[in-house]
Amino acid sequence: MSATEILPGAAEAAPRTIPPVDRESRRLGFRLTLPTQLLVLFIAGFPLLMQLYISLTDWSPLDGVGWWKAWQSWNSFANYTDLLEDRRWWGALWRTFIIMLVCVPAEFLLALGLATLFMDDFPGKRVFYSILLMPMMVVPAVAGYMFFMLFQSGGPFNGILSALSGMDIKIAWLSDPTLALVAVMIADIWQWTPLMFLILLAGLVGVPEDQLKAATLLGANWRQRFFTIMLPRIKTIMVIALAIRVIEIFKIFDTLYIMTGGGPGVATETISVYIYKVTTQDLIWGYVAAIALVILIALSVLAVFAMKRMEAAKNGGRA
Amino acid sequence: MRRSPAFEIFRYAAIALALALTLLPILWMVSMAFKPIPEWSATGADLTWIPRAPTLDNFRFVFGQSTSDLIVALERTAWRPILASLLSAVFGTVIAMVCGTAAAYGLSRFGSGKNLPLALIQLRLFPPMAVMIPVMIMWAFLGLIDTWWGLALIYGIVTLPFAFWLMKTFFDEMPREIEEAALVEGCSRFRVFMKITLPVMRAPLASSALLVFILNWSDYLIALLLTTKNWVTIPVYMASLSSSMTGQLYGAKAALGLLAAIPPVILGIAIQKHLVRGLTFGALKQ
């Protein structure tokens, strides 16, 4: 048995139940799942209806009336049409995608490279492995503060650049619109490459050793072994790793907000930062509810679509 | 497999570089945590990697002692945020684990709640920011704003998907023979679950709980929105330190950051074996 395998049931509902489910089991099953069902309903059912209702109004907590009286400021679909013309919103969406397009491939390639180095045993492997995983366990807000310190104009990052170049470099990373975005990306890559590394390595370790040996005997060089044996074997695992990072970067907030607060100006404002600011500073909750609903609907469609694809792949005889 | 010496050299060089880049930010914070005030913002050629005069003053300061006449003692010390972080993360973990484990067993053995896998994946997928308006309104209505139990409740819900998926894969893999033997002996199914299954699953339960705890402990955004003063958690408190004073309290914040970072790193290393499974929603195991 290989060290790593794809478990059944990653995407299907119930892999194997004891066939004859009697009344006692059914009742127990219902009771065991009830608390979770209620929590899901509590957080997803009622709040969504509330969100939909508020999103059709101009309601703000400063209005002095309860949210259920939000109809007093009914504005039909104005929030949704406003969103189409909200340049700050499109900018935040765009920036989030830029961060995604840079960070996900960078993290993936770095992690894949590192993981191939960790495939066989060598002295010190376990210790190195543990150290390399550390960034992903650091509290993201604390990681944000670490990089806030690193990127100060008199900070260690410039210090290292100065030492390497021999010049006195004093770049104000976090107050330059472009460089602030770069700094935020570096922090994300630092913190989350380890996660990709962890997942990809788990996949690579599962590639059967004898296949690689046989290929070597047949004269396959390093590159051929890598592209024809290893990569195809870990295809599913790569997709999972990439999907996780795409989802997480879509939500990016903690590290970034501590580093730049979305600034300078709106230079590093992502979707979550934008919503946070409108929620806490502008306090137009009717509008926020509309934005949130649009995001929720878009993601739900994506999720259902992805699930369908996964099931189709499964039925299509994926190993 | 045999490797050429050139490859070994390349491997160690590449790993050394990766280790250096990994450790650099961490070491800078550790170093900062032990620096006295004059060294906090030393720049340029003065950049000090190792504190010249290491001190514990930063830690004393965040716990309320005035250690220098350069800065006044804190009005609100780190004790209460630490308590808030602990209480909310621990009880959030309890909620997620109790509900998640029960539901995972119900689905794995009896096929109940077939809607839960997708529902919980979606719950995981959504940015917390996109559901916070109703949550803030509901929490205000229920009197849960700025309480540790209010935080624990939302943490329990947010990490419920992890607890559920992780325990589901463990239950799916568990051999049925032990349970079936007990059933034949005449135990009720609930007794089998409580007296046989759960004790057998002690180790997976423990590592799932630790992972959920790490996730709860790491939150910043939710606490930022749902707490205001009395029960702010460590990250929120840490971030607020600078804004309430003149200038950055580099060393004090680093000391606090270090304290916040230590528990998850240690726990994370302890459950390394199950990290892959936990973070990929049970799609992969190691």
Coordinates of C-alpha atoms in Angstrom, one line a residue:
Chain A
M1 CA 0.0 0.0 0.0
S2 CA 1.4 3.4 -0.9
A3 CA 1.9 6.0 1.8
T4 CA -0.6 8.3 0.3
E5 CA -3.9 7.6 -1.4
I6 CA -6.9 9.5 -2.4
L7 CA -9.6 8.6 -0.1
P8 CA -13.0 7.6 -1.4
G9 CA -15.8 9.9 -0.4
A10 CA -13.9 13.2 -0.9
A11 CA -16.8 14.4 -3.0
E12 CA -19.6 11.8 -2.6
A13 CA -22.1 11.9 0.2
A14 CA -22.1 8.5 1.8
P15 CA -19.6 6.0 0.7
R16 CA -20.9 2.9 2.4
T17 CA -23.6 2.6 4.9
I18 CA -24.5 -0.6 6.8
P19 CA -27.0 -1.9 4.2
P20 CA -30.2 -2.5 6.2
V21 CA -30.7 0.7 8.1
D22 CA -33.3 -0.2 10.7
R23 CA -35.5 2.2 12.6
E24 CA -33.2 2.5 15.6
S25 CA -30.2 3.5 13.4
R26 CA -32.3 6.0 11.4
R27 CA -33.5 7.7 14.6
L28 CA -30.0 7.8 16.0
G29 CA -28.6 9.1 12.8
F30 CA -31.1 11.8 12.7
R31 CA -30.4 12.8 16.3
L32 CA -26.6 12.8 15.8
T33 CA -26.8 15.1 12.7
L34 CA -29.5 17.4 14.2
P35 CA -27.1 19.8 16.1
T36 CA -25.1 20.3 13.0
Q37 CA -28.2 20.8 10.8
L38 CA -29.5 23.4 13.2
L39 CA -26.2 25.2 13.3
V40 CA -26.1 25.3 9.5
L41 CA -29.6 26.6 9.4
F42 CA -28.8 29.1 12.1
I43 CA -25.9 30.5 10.2
A44 CA -27.1 30.0 6.6
G45 CA -30.9 30.0 6.5
F46 CA -32.3 32.9 8.4
P47 CA -29.2 35.2 7.9
L48 CA -29.5 34.8 4.1
L49 CA -33.1 35.9 4.1
M50 CA -32.2 38.8 6.3
Q51 CA -29.3 39.7 4.0
L52 CA -31.6 39.6 1.0
Y53 CA -34.1 41.8 2.7
I54 CA -31.6 44.4 3.9
S55 CA -29.9 44.4 0.5
L56 CA -33.0 45.9 -1.1
T57 CA -32.9 48.9 1.2
D58 CA -30.6 51.8 2.3
W59 CA -30.6 50.6 5.9
S60 CA -27.8 51.6 8.2
P61 CA -27.3 50.8 11.9
L62 CA -27.1 54.5 12.4
D63 CA -30.7 55.0 11.2
G64 CA -32.0 54.3 14.7
V65 CA -34.6 51.8 13.5
G66 CA -34.3 48.0 13.8
W67 CA -33.3 46.1 10.7
W68 CA -36.8 44.6 10.4
K69 CA -38.1 48.2 9.7
A70 CA -35.6 48.5 6.8
W71 CA -38.4 48.7 4.3
Q72 CA -38.8 52.4 5.3
S73 CA -35.7 53.1 3.2
W74 CA -36.7 50.6 0.4
N75 CA -34.7 51.3 -2.7
S76 CA -35.6 48.4 -5.0
F77 CA -32.5 47.2 -6.7
A78 CA -30.5 50.4 -6.5
N79 CA -27.8 48.8 -4.4
Y80 CA -27.2 46.2 -7.2
T81 CA -27.1 48.7 -10.0
D82 CA -24.8 50.9 -7.9
L83 CA -22.5 48.0 -7.5
L84 CA -22.1 47.8 -11.3
E85 CA -20.7 51.3 -11.4
D86 CA -18.7 51.2 -8.1
R87 CA -15.2 51.6 -9.3
R88 CA -13.8 50.9 -5.9
W89 CA -15.5 47.5 -5.9
W90 CA -14.2 46.6 -9.4
G91 CA -10.8 47.7 -8.3
A92 CA -10.9 45.5 -5.2
L93 CA -12.1 42.6 -7.3
W94 CA -9.3 43.2 -9.8
R95 CA -6.6 43.5 -7.1
T96 CA -7.8 40.2 -5.5
F97 CA -7.4 38.5 -8.8
I98 CA -3.9 40.0 -9.4
I99 CA -2.8 38.7 -6.1
M100 CA -4.3 35.3 -6.9
L101 CA -2.6 35.2 -10.3
V102 CA 0.8 36.0 -8.9
C103 CA 0.7 34.1 -5.6
V104 CA -0.9 30.8 -6.5
P105 CA 1.5 29.9 -9.4
A106 CA 4.5 31.2 -7.4
E107 CA 3.5 29.1 -4.3
F108 CA 2.8 26.1 -6.5
L109 CA 6.1 26.2 -8.4
L110 CA 8.2 26.8 -5.3
A111 CA 6.4 24.1 -3.4
L112 CA 6.7 21.6 -6.2
G113 CA 10.4 22.2 -6.5
L114 CA 10.9 21.8 -2.8
A115 CA 8.8 18.7 -2.6
T116 CA 10.8 16.9 -5.3
L117 CA 13.9 17.5 -3.2
F118 CA 12.2 15.8 -0.2
M119 CA 11.1 12.7 -2.0
D120 CA 13.8 10.4 -0.7
D121 CA 15.5 10.2 2.7
F122 CA 18.6 12.3 3.5
P123 CA 20.2 13.3 6.8
G124 CA 18.2 16.1 8.5
K125 CA 15.1 15.6 6.4
R126 CA 12.6 15.5 9.3
V127 CA 14.0 18.6 11.0
F128 CA 14.1 20.6 7.8
Y129 CA 10.5 19.4 7.0
S130 CA 9.2 20.6 10.3
I131 CA 10.9 24.0 10.0
L132 CA 9.7 24.5 6.5
L133 CA 6.1 24.0 7.7
M134 CA 6.3 26.6 10.4
P135 CA 5.1 29.7 8.5
M136 CA 1.6 28.2 7.8
M137 CA 1.1 27.7 11.6
V138 CA 2.0 31.3 12.5
V139 CA -1.2 33.2 13.3
P140 CA -1.9 35.2 10.1
A141 CA -2.3 38.5 12.0
V142 CA 1.1 37.9 13.6
A143 CA 2.6 37.1 10.2
G144 CA 1.2 40.4 9.0
Y145 CA 3.0 42.2 11.8
M146 CA 6.3 40.3 11.0
F147 CA 6.2 41.5 7.5
F148 CA 5.1 45.0 8.6
M149 CA 8.3 45.2 10.5
L150 CA 10.4 43.6 7.7
F151 CA 9.3 46.2 5.2
Q152 CA 9.8 49.3 7.2
S153 CA 12.1 51.7 5.3
G154 CA 14.8 51.2 7.9
G155 CA 13.9 47.6 8.4
P156 CA 15.8 44.3 7.7
F157 CA 14.5 43.8 4.2
N158 CA 16.1 47.0 3.0
G159 CA 19.1 46.2 5.2
I160 CA 19.6 42.9 3.4
L161 CA 19.2 44.6 0.0
S162 CA 21.7 47.2 1.0
A163 CA 24.2 44.6 2.1
L164 CA 23.8 42.7 -1.1
S165 CA 24.0 45.7 -3.4
G166 CA 26.5 47.7 -1.4
M167 CA 24.3 50.8 -1.6
D168 CA 22.2 52.3 1.1
I169 CA 18.7 51.3 0.1
K170 CA 15.8 53.0 1.8
I171 CA 12.7 52.0 0.0
A172 CA 9.4 52.8 1.7
W173 CA 7.7 49.5 0.7
L174 CA 4.4 49.9 2.4
S175 CA 3.8 53.5 1.3
D176 CA 4.3 52.9 -2.4
P177 CA 1.2 51.7 -4.2
T178 CA 2.9 49.1 -6.4
L179 CA 5.5 48.0 -3.9
A180 CA 2.9 47.6 -1.1
L181 CA 1.1 45.2 -3.3
V182 CA 4.4 43.3 -3.9
A183 CA 5.1 43.2 -0.2
V184 CA 1.7 41.8 0.5
M185 CA 2.2 39.1 -2.1
I186 CA 5.6 38.2 -0.7
A187 CA 4.0 37.8 2.7
D188 CA 1.3 35.5 1.3
I189 CA 3.9 33.4 -0.6
W190 CA 6.0 33.1 2.6
Q191 CA 3.1 31.9 4.6
W192 CA 1.3 29.6 2.2
T193 CA 4.0 27.9 0.1
P194 CA 4.5 25.5 3.0
L195 CA 0.8 24.4 2.7
M196 CA 1.3 23.6 -1.0
F197 CA 4.6 21.9 -0.2
L198 CA 2.9 19.7 2.5
I199 CA 0.1 18.6 0.1
L200 CA 2.3 18.1 -3.0
L201 CA 4.9 16.1 -1.0
A202 CA 2.2 13.9 0.4
G203 CA 1.2 13.2 -3.2
L204 CA 4.7 12.7 -4.5
V205 CA 5.6 10.2 -1.7
G206 CA 2.7 8.1 -3.0
V207 CA 4.3 7.7 -6.4
P208 CA 5.5 4.0 -6.5
E209 CA 9.3 3.8 -6.2
D210 CA 9.6 0.8 -8.5
Q211 CA 7.9 2.6 -11.3
L212 CA 10.6 5.3 -11.0
K213 CA 13.3 2.7 -10.8
A214 CA 12.0 0.9 -13.8
A215 CA 12.0 4.1 -15.8
T216 CA 15.5 4.8 -14.7
L217 CA 16.6 1.4 -15.9
L218 CA 14.9 2.0 -19.2
G219 CA 17.0 5.1 -19.6
A220 CA 14.5 7.8 -18.8
N221 CA 16.3 10.9 -17.6
W222 CA 15.3 13.1 -14.7
R223 CA 13.0 15.3 -16.7
Q224 CA 11.2 12.4 -18.4
R225 CA 10.6 10.7 -15.1
F226 CA 9.2 13.9 -13.6
F227 CA 6.9 14.8 -16.5
T228 CA 5.7 11.3 -17.5
I229 CA 5.5 9.5 -14.2
M230 CA 5.4 11.9 -11.3
L231 CA 3.2 14.7 -12.5
P232 CA 0.4 12.6 -14.0
R233 CA 0.2 10.6 -10.7
I234 CA -0.3 13.7 -8.6
K235 CA -2.7 15.5 -10.9
T236 CA -5.7 15.3 -8.6
I237 CA -3.6 16.3 -5.6
M238 CA -2.3 19.3 -7.6
V239 CA -5.9 20.4 -8.3
I240 CA -6.8 20.1 -4.7
A241 CA -3.8 22.2 -3.6
L242 CA -4.5 24.9 -6.2
A243 CA -8.2 25.0 -5.4
I244 CA -7.5 25.5 -1.7
R245 CA -5.2 28.4 -2.3
V246 CA -7.5 30.0 -4.8
I247 CA -10.4 29.9 -2.3
E248 CA -8.2 31.2 0.5
I249 CA -6.7 34.1 -1.5
F250 CA -10.2 35.1 -2.5
K251 CA -10.8 35.8 1.2
I252 CA -7.4 37.3 2.0
F253 CA -7.6 39.8 4.9
D254 CA -5.7 39.3 8.1
T255 CA -2.1 39.5 7.0
L256 CA -2.8 42.2 4.4
Y257 CA -4.9 44.4 6.7
I258 CA -2.3 44.4 9.4
M259 CA 0.5 45.2 6.9
T260 CA -1.2 48.0 4.9
G261 CA -4.8 48.4 6.1
G262 CA -5.6 48.3 2.4
G263 CA -3.5 51.3 1.7
P264 CA -1.8 53.5 0.7
G265 CA -5.1 54.9 -0.6
V266 CA -6.8 51.8 -2.0
A267 CA -3.6 50.3 -3.5
T268 CA -3.9 47.0 -1.6
E269 CA -7.7 46.9 -1.0
T270 CA -9.0 43.5 -1.7
I271 CA -12.6 42.3 -1.6
S272 CA -12.6 41.5 2.1
V273 CA -10.9 44.7 3.0
Y274 CA -13.3 46.7 0.9
I275 CA -16.3 45.1 2.5
Y276 CA -14.8 45.5 5.9
K277 CA -14.3 49.2 5.4
V278 CA -17.7 49.8 4.0
T279 CA -19.1 47.9 7.0
T280 CA -17.2 49.6 9.7
Q281 CA -16.5 53.1 8.3
D282 CA -19.2 54.0 5.8
L283 CA -21.8 51.9 7.7
I284 CA -24.1 51.5 4.7
W285 CA -25.1 48.0 5.6
G286 CA -27.8 47.7 2.9
Y287 CA -25.1 48.1 0.3
V288 CA -22.8 45.7 2.0
A289 CA -25.5 43.1 2.1
A290 CA -25.9 43.4 -1.6
I291 CA -22.2 43.0 -2.3
A292 CA -22.1 40.0 0.1
L293 CA -25.0 38.3 -1.6
V294 CA -23.5 38.8 -5.1
I295 CA -20.3 37.1 -3.8
L296 CA -22.2 34.3 -2.1
I297 CA -24.3 33.5 -5.2
A298 CA -21.2 33.6 -7.5
L299 CA -19.3 31.2 -5.1
S300 CA -22.3 28.9 -4.7
V301 CA -22.6 28.5 -8.5
L302 CA -18.8 27.8 -8.7
A303 CA -19.0 25.3 -5.8
V304 CA -21.8 23.3 -7.4
F305 CA -20.1 23.5 -10.8
A306 CA -16.8 22.2 -9.2
M307 CA -18.6 19.4 -7.4
K308 CA -20.3 18.3 -10.7
R309 CA -17.0 18.3 -12.5
M310 CA -15.4 16.2 -9.7
E311 CA -18.2 13.7 -9.9
A312 CA -18.0 13.6 -13.6
A313 CA -14.3 12.9 -13.4
K314 CA -15.0 10.1 -11.0
N315 CA -17.6 8.5 -13.1
G316 CA -15.3 8.8 -16.1
G317 CA -13.1 6.3 -14.5
R318 CA -10.5 8.4 -12.8
A319 CA -8.1 6.2 -10.9
Chain B
M1 CA 17.4 5.8 -5.3
R2 CA 21.1 6.7 -5.8
R3 CA 21.8 10.4 -6.3
S4 CA 24.9 12.0 -7.7
P5 CA 27.0 14.2 -5.4
A6 CA 26.2 17.2 -7.5
F7 CA 22.5 16.6 -6.8
E8 CA 23.2 16.4 -3.1
I9 CA 25.0 19.7 -3.1
F10 CA 22.3 21.3 -5.1
R11 CA 19.7 19.8 -2.7
Y12 CA 21.3 21.1 0.5
A13 CA 22.0 24.5 -1.1
A14 CA 18.3 24.9 -2.1
I15 CA 17.1 23.7 1.2
A16 CA 19.4 26.0 3.1
L17 CA 18.1 28.9 1.1
A18 CA 14.5 27.9 1.8
L19 CA 15.2 27.5 5.5
A20 CA 16.8 30.9 5.6
L21 CA 13.9 32.6 3.9
T22 CA 11.5 30.7 6.2
L23 CA 13.2 31.6 9.4
L24 CA 14.1 35.2 8.6
P25 CA 10.8 36.9 9.5
I26 CA 10.3 34.7 12.5
L27 CA 13.8 35.3 13.8
W28 CA 13.4 39.1 13.3
M29 CA 10.3 39.1 15.5
V30 CA 11.9 36.9 18.1
S31 CA 14.9 39.2 18.2
M32 CA 12.6 42.3 18.3
A33 CA 10.7 40.8 21.3
F34 CA 13.9 40.9 23.4
K35 CA 15.2 44.3 22.3
P36 CA 15.2 47.3 24.6
I37 CA 13.5 50.5 23.4
P38 CA 16.5 52.2 22.0
E39 CA 17.1 49.3 19.6
W40 CA 13.5 49.0 18.4
S41 CA 13.9 51.3 15.4
A42 CA 17.7 51.2 14.8
T43 CA 18.1 51.5 11.1
G44 CA 20.7 51.3 8.3
A45 CA 24.1 50.3 9.5
D46 CA 22.8 50.0 13.0
L47 CA 20.4 47.2 12.0
T48 CA 20.8 44.7 14.9
W49 CA 19.9 41.1 14.2
I50 CA 20.8 40.0 17.7
P51 CA 19.8 42.4 20.6
R52 CA 22.9 44.0 22.0
A53 CA 21.2 44.3 25.4
P54 CA 18.6 41.5 25.5
T55 CA 15.8 42.2 28.0
L56 CA 12.5 40.8 29.1
D57 CA 11.1 44.3 29.5
N58 CA 8.8 44.0 26.5
F59 CA 7.1 41.0 28.1
R60 CA 6.8 42.8 31.4
F61 CA 5.4 45.8 29.6
V62 CA 2.5 43.9 27.9
F63 CA 1.7 42.4 31.2
G64 CA 1.3 45.8 32.8
Q65 CA 4.6 46.8 34.3
S66 CA 6.1 50.2 33.5
T67 CA 9.6 49.4 32.7
S68 CA 11.0 52.6 31.4
D69 CA 10.2 56.2 31.7
L70 CA 10.1 56.4 27.9
I71 CA 6.6 54.8 27.7
V72 CA 3.7 54.8 30.1
A73 CA 2.4 51.6 31.5
L74 CA -0.6 50.1 29.6
E75 CA -4.0 50.7 30.8
R76 CA -5.2 47.4 29.6
T77 CA -2.8 44.5 29.8
A78 CA -2.4 41.4 27.8
W79 CA -3.9 39.1 30.4
R80 CA -7.5 39.6 29.4
P81 CA -7.0 39.2 25.7
I82 CA -5.0 36.0 26.4
L83 CA -8.0 34.8 28.5
A84 CA -10.4 35.8 25.7
S85 CA -8.4 34.0 23.1
L86 CA -8.1 30.8 25.2
L87 CA -11.8 30.7 26.2
S88 CA -13.2 31.4 22.8
A89 CA -10.8 29.1 21.0
V90 CA -11.3 26.2 23.5
F91 CA -15.1 26.4 23.6
G92 CA -15.3 27.0 19.9
T93 CA -13.4 23.8 19.5
V94 CA -15.7 22.0 21.8
I95 CA -18.8 23.1 19.8
A96 CA -17.2 22.2 16.5
M97 CA -15.9 18.8 17.7
V98 CA -19.1 17.7 19.5
C99 CA -21.4 18.6 16.7
G100 CA -19.0 17.7 13.9
T101 CA -18.2 14.3 15.3
A102 CA -21.8 13.3 16.0
A103 CA -22.9 14.4 12.5
A104 CA -19.9 12.6 10.9
Y105 CA -20.8 9.4 12.6
G106 CA -24.5 9.8 11.7
L107 CA -23.6 10.2 8.1
S108 CA -20.8 7.6 7.9
R109 CA -22.8 4.8 9.6
F110 CA -26.5 5.5 9.0
G111 CA -26.5 7.8 5.9
S112 CA -28.2 10.6 7.8
G113 CA -27.8 14.2 6.7
K114 CA -26.7 13.6 3.1
N115 CA -26.9 17.4 2.5
L116 CA -24.2 18.2 5.0
P117 CA -21.0 17.6 3.0
L118 CA -22.0 20.1 0.4
A119 CA -23.5 22.5 2.9
L120 CA -20.4 22.5 5.0
I121 CA -18.1 22.8 2.0
Q122 CA -20.0 25.9 1.0
L123 CA -19.8 27.3 4.5
R124 CA -16.0 26.9 4.3
L125 CA -15.9 28.5 0.8
F126 CA -17.6 31.7 1.7
P127 CA -15.5 34.6 2.9
P128 CA -16.5 35.3 6.5
M129 CA -16.8 39.0 5.5
A130 CA -19.7 38.1 3.2
V131 CA -22.0 36.8 6.0
M132 CA -20.9 39.2 8.8
I133 CA -23.7 41.7 8.4
P134 CA -26.5 39.3 9.5
V135 CA -24.2 37.7 12.0
M136 CA -23.5 41.1 13.6
I137 CA -27.2 41.9 13.7
M138 CA -28.0 38.5 15.2
W139 CA -25.2 38.7 17.7
A140 CA -26.3 42.1 18.8
F141 CA -29.9 40.9 19.2
L142 CA -28.7 37.9 21.3
G143 CA -26.4 40.1 23.4
L144 CA -23.4 38.2 22.2
I145 CA -21.3 41.1 20.9
D146 CA -18.1 41.5 22.9
T147 CA -18.4 38.3 24.8
W148 CA -16.1 35.3 24.7
W149 CA -19.1 32.9 24.4
G150 CA -20.4 34.8 21.4
L151 CA -17.0 34.4 19.8
A152 CA -16.9 30.7 20.8
L153 CA -20.3 30.1 19.1
I154 CA -19.2 31.7 15.8
Y155 CA -15.8 29.9 15.9
G156 CA -17.6 26.6 16.5
I157 CA -19.7 27.2 13.4
V158 CA -16.8 28.4 11.2
T159 CA -14.6 25.4 12.0
L160 CA -17.4 22.9 12.1
P161 CA -16.7 21.9 8.4
F162 CA -13.1 20.9 9.4
A163 CA -14.3 18.8 12.4
F164 CA -17.0 17.2 10.3
W165 CA -14.9 16.2 7.2
L166 CA -12.0 15.1 9.2
M167 CA -14.0 12.8 11.5
K168 CA -16.0 11.5 8.6
T169 CA -12.9 10.2 6.8
F170 CA -11.7 8.6 10.1
F171 CA -15.1 7.0 10.7
D172 CA -15.3 5.8 7.0
E173 CA -11.9 4.0 7.4
M174 CA -12.6 2.5 10.8
P175 CA -13.2 -1.3 10.6
R176 CA -16.8 -2.2 11.4
E177 CA -16.0 -5.5 13.0
I178 CA -15.5 -4.2 16.5
E179 CA -18.8 -2.3 16.4
E180 CA -20.7 -5.2 14.9
A181 CA -19.4 -7.5 17.6
A182 CA -20.7 -5.2 20.3
L183 CA -24.1 -5.0 18.4
V184 CA -24.4 -8.8 18.4
E185 CA -23.7 -8.7 22.2
G186 CA -26.9 -6.7 22.5
C187 CA -25.5 -3.1 22.9
S188 CA -27.7 -0.3 21.6
R189 CA -26.2 1.6 18.7
F190 CA -25.8 4.7 20.8
R191 CA -23.9 2.8 23.5
V192 CA -21.7 1.3 20.8
F193 CA -20.9 4.8 19.6
M194 CA -20.2 6.2 23.1
K195 CA -18.5 3.2 24.6
I196 CA -16.7 1.6 21.7
T197 CA -16.3 3.9 18.8
L198 CA -15.3 7.1 20.5
P199 CA -12.6 5.5 22.8
V200 CA -11.1 3.6 19.8
M201 CA -11.0 7.0 17.9
R202 CA -9.2 8.8 20.7
A203 CA -6.1 9.7 18.7
P204 CA -7.9 11.0 15.6
L205 CA -10.3 12.9 17.8
A206 CA -7.4 14.5 19.6
S207 CA -5.6 15.6 16.5
S208 CA -8.8 16.9 14.9
A209 CA -9.5 18.9 18.0
L210 CA -6.0 20.4 17.9
L211 CA -6.3 21.4 14.3
V212 CA -9.6 23.0 15.0
F213 CA -8.1 24.8 18.0
I214 CA -5.3 26.2 15.9
L215 CA -7.8 27.5 13.3
N216 CA -9.9 29.2 16.1
W217 CA -6.8 30.6 17.8
S218 CA -5.6 32.1 14.5
D219 CA -8.7 34.2 13.8
Y220 CA -8.4 37.9 13.5
L221 CA -11.3 39.2 11.3
I222 CA -14.2 37.8 13.2
A223 CA -12.9 39.0 16.6
L224 CA -12.2 42.4 15.0
L225 CA -15.9 42.6 14.1
L226 CA -17.6 41.0 17.1
T227 CA -15.6 42.3 20.0
T228 CA -15.1 45.9 21.0
K229 CA -13.4 46.1 24.4
N230 CA -13.8 43.6 27.1
W231 CA -13.1 40.4 25.2
V232 CA -10.9 41.4 22.4
T233 CA -8.5 38.5 21.4
I234 CA -4.7 38.6 21.2
P235 CA -4.4 39.5 17.5
V236 CA -7.0 42.4 17.8
Y237 CA -5.3 43.6 21.0
M238 CA -1.9 43.4 19.4
A239 CA -3.0 45.4 16.4
S240 CA -4.6 48.0 18.6
L241 CA -1.4 48.6 20.7
S242 CA 0.1 51.0 18.2
S243 CA -2.8 53.1 17.4
S244 CA -3.6 53.9 21.0
M245 CA -0.1 55.4 21.6
T246 CA 2.3 57.7 19.9
G247 CA 4.5 55.7 17.6
Q248 CA 4.9 52.0 17.1
L249 CA 5.5 49.8 20.1
Y250 CA 7.7 47.5 18.0
G251 CA 9.1 45.4 20.8
A252 CA 6.0 45.1 22.8
K253 CA 4.0 44.0 19.8
A254 CA 6.7 41.5 18.8
A255 CA 6.6 40.0 22.3
L256 CA 2.9 39.6 22.1
G257 CA 3.1 38.2 18.6
L258 CA 5.6 35.7 19.8
L259 CA 3.3 34.6 22.7
A260 CA 0.4 34.2 20.2
A261 CA 2.5 32.3 17.7
I262 CA 4.0 29.7 20.0
P263 CA 1.0 27.5 20.8
P264 CA -0.1 26.8 17.2
V265 CA 3.4 26.1 16.0
I266 CA 4.0 23.6 18.8
L267 CA 0.6 22.0 18.3
G268 CA 1.0 22.0 14.6
I269 CA 4.2 20.1 14.8
A270 CA 2.6 17.6 17.2
I271 CA -0.2 16.8 14.7
Q272 CA 2.0 17.0 11.6
K273 CA 0.9 13.5 10.6
H274 CA -2.7 14.5 10.2
L275 CA -2.2 18.0 8.8
V276 CA -2.5 17.0 5.2
R277 CA -5.8 15.2 5.8
G278 CA -7.1 18.1 7.9
L279 CA -6.3 20.9 5.6
T280 CA -7.5 19.1 2.4
F281 CA -10.9 18.2 3.9
G282 CA -10.0 14.6 4.1
A283 CA -9.4 14.3 0.4
L284 CA -5.8 13.2 1.1
K285 CA -4.2 11.3 3.8
Q286 CA -0.6 10.7 4.7

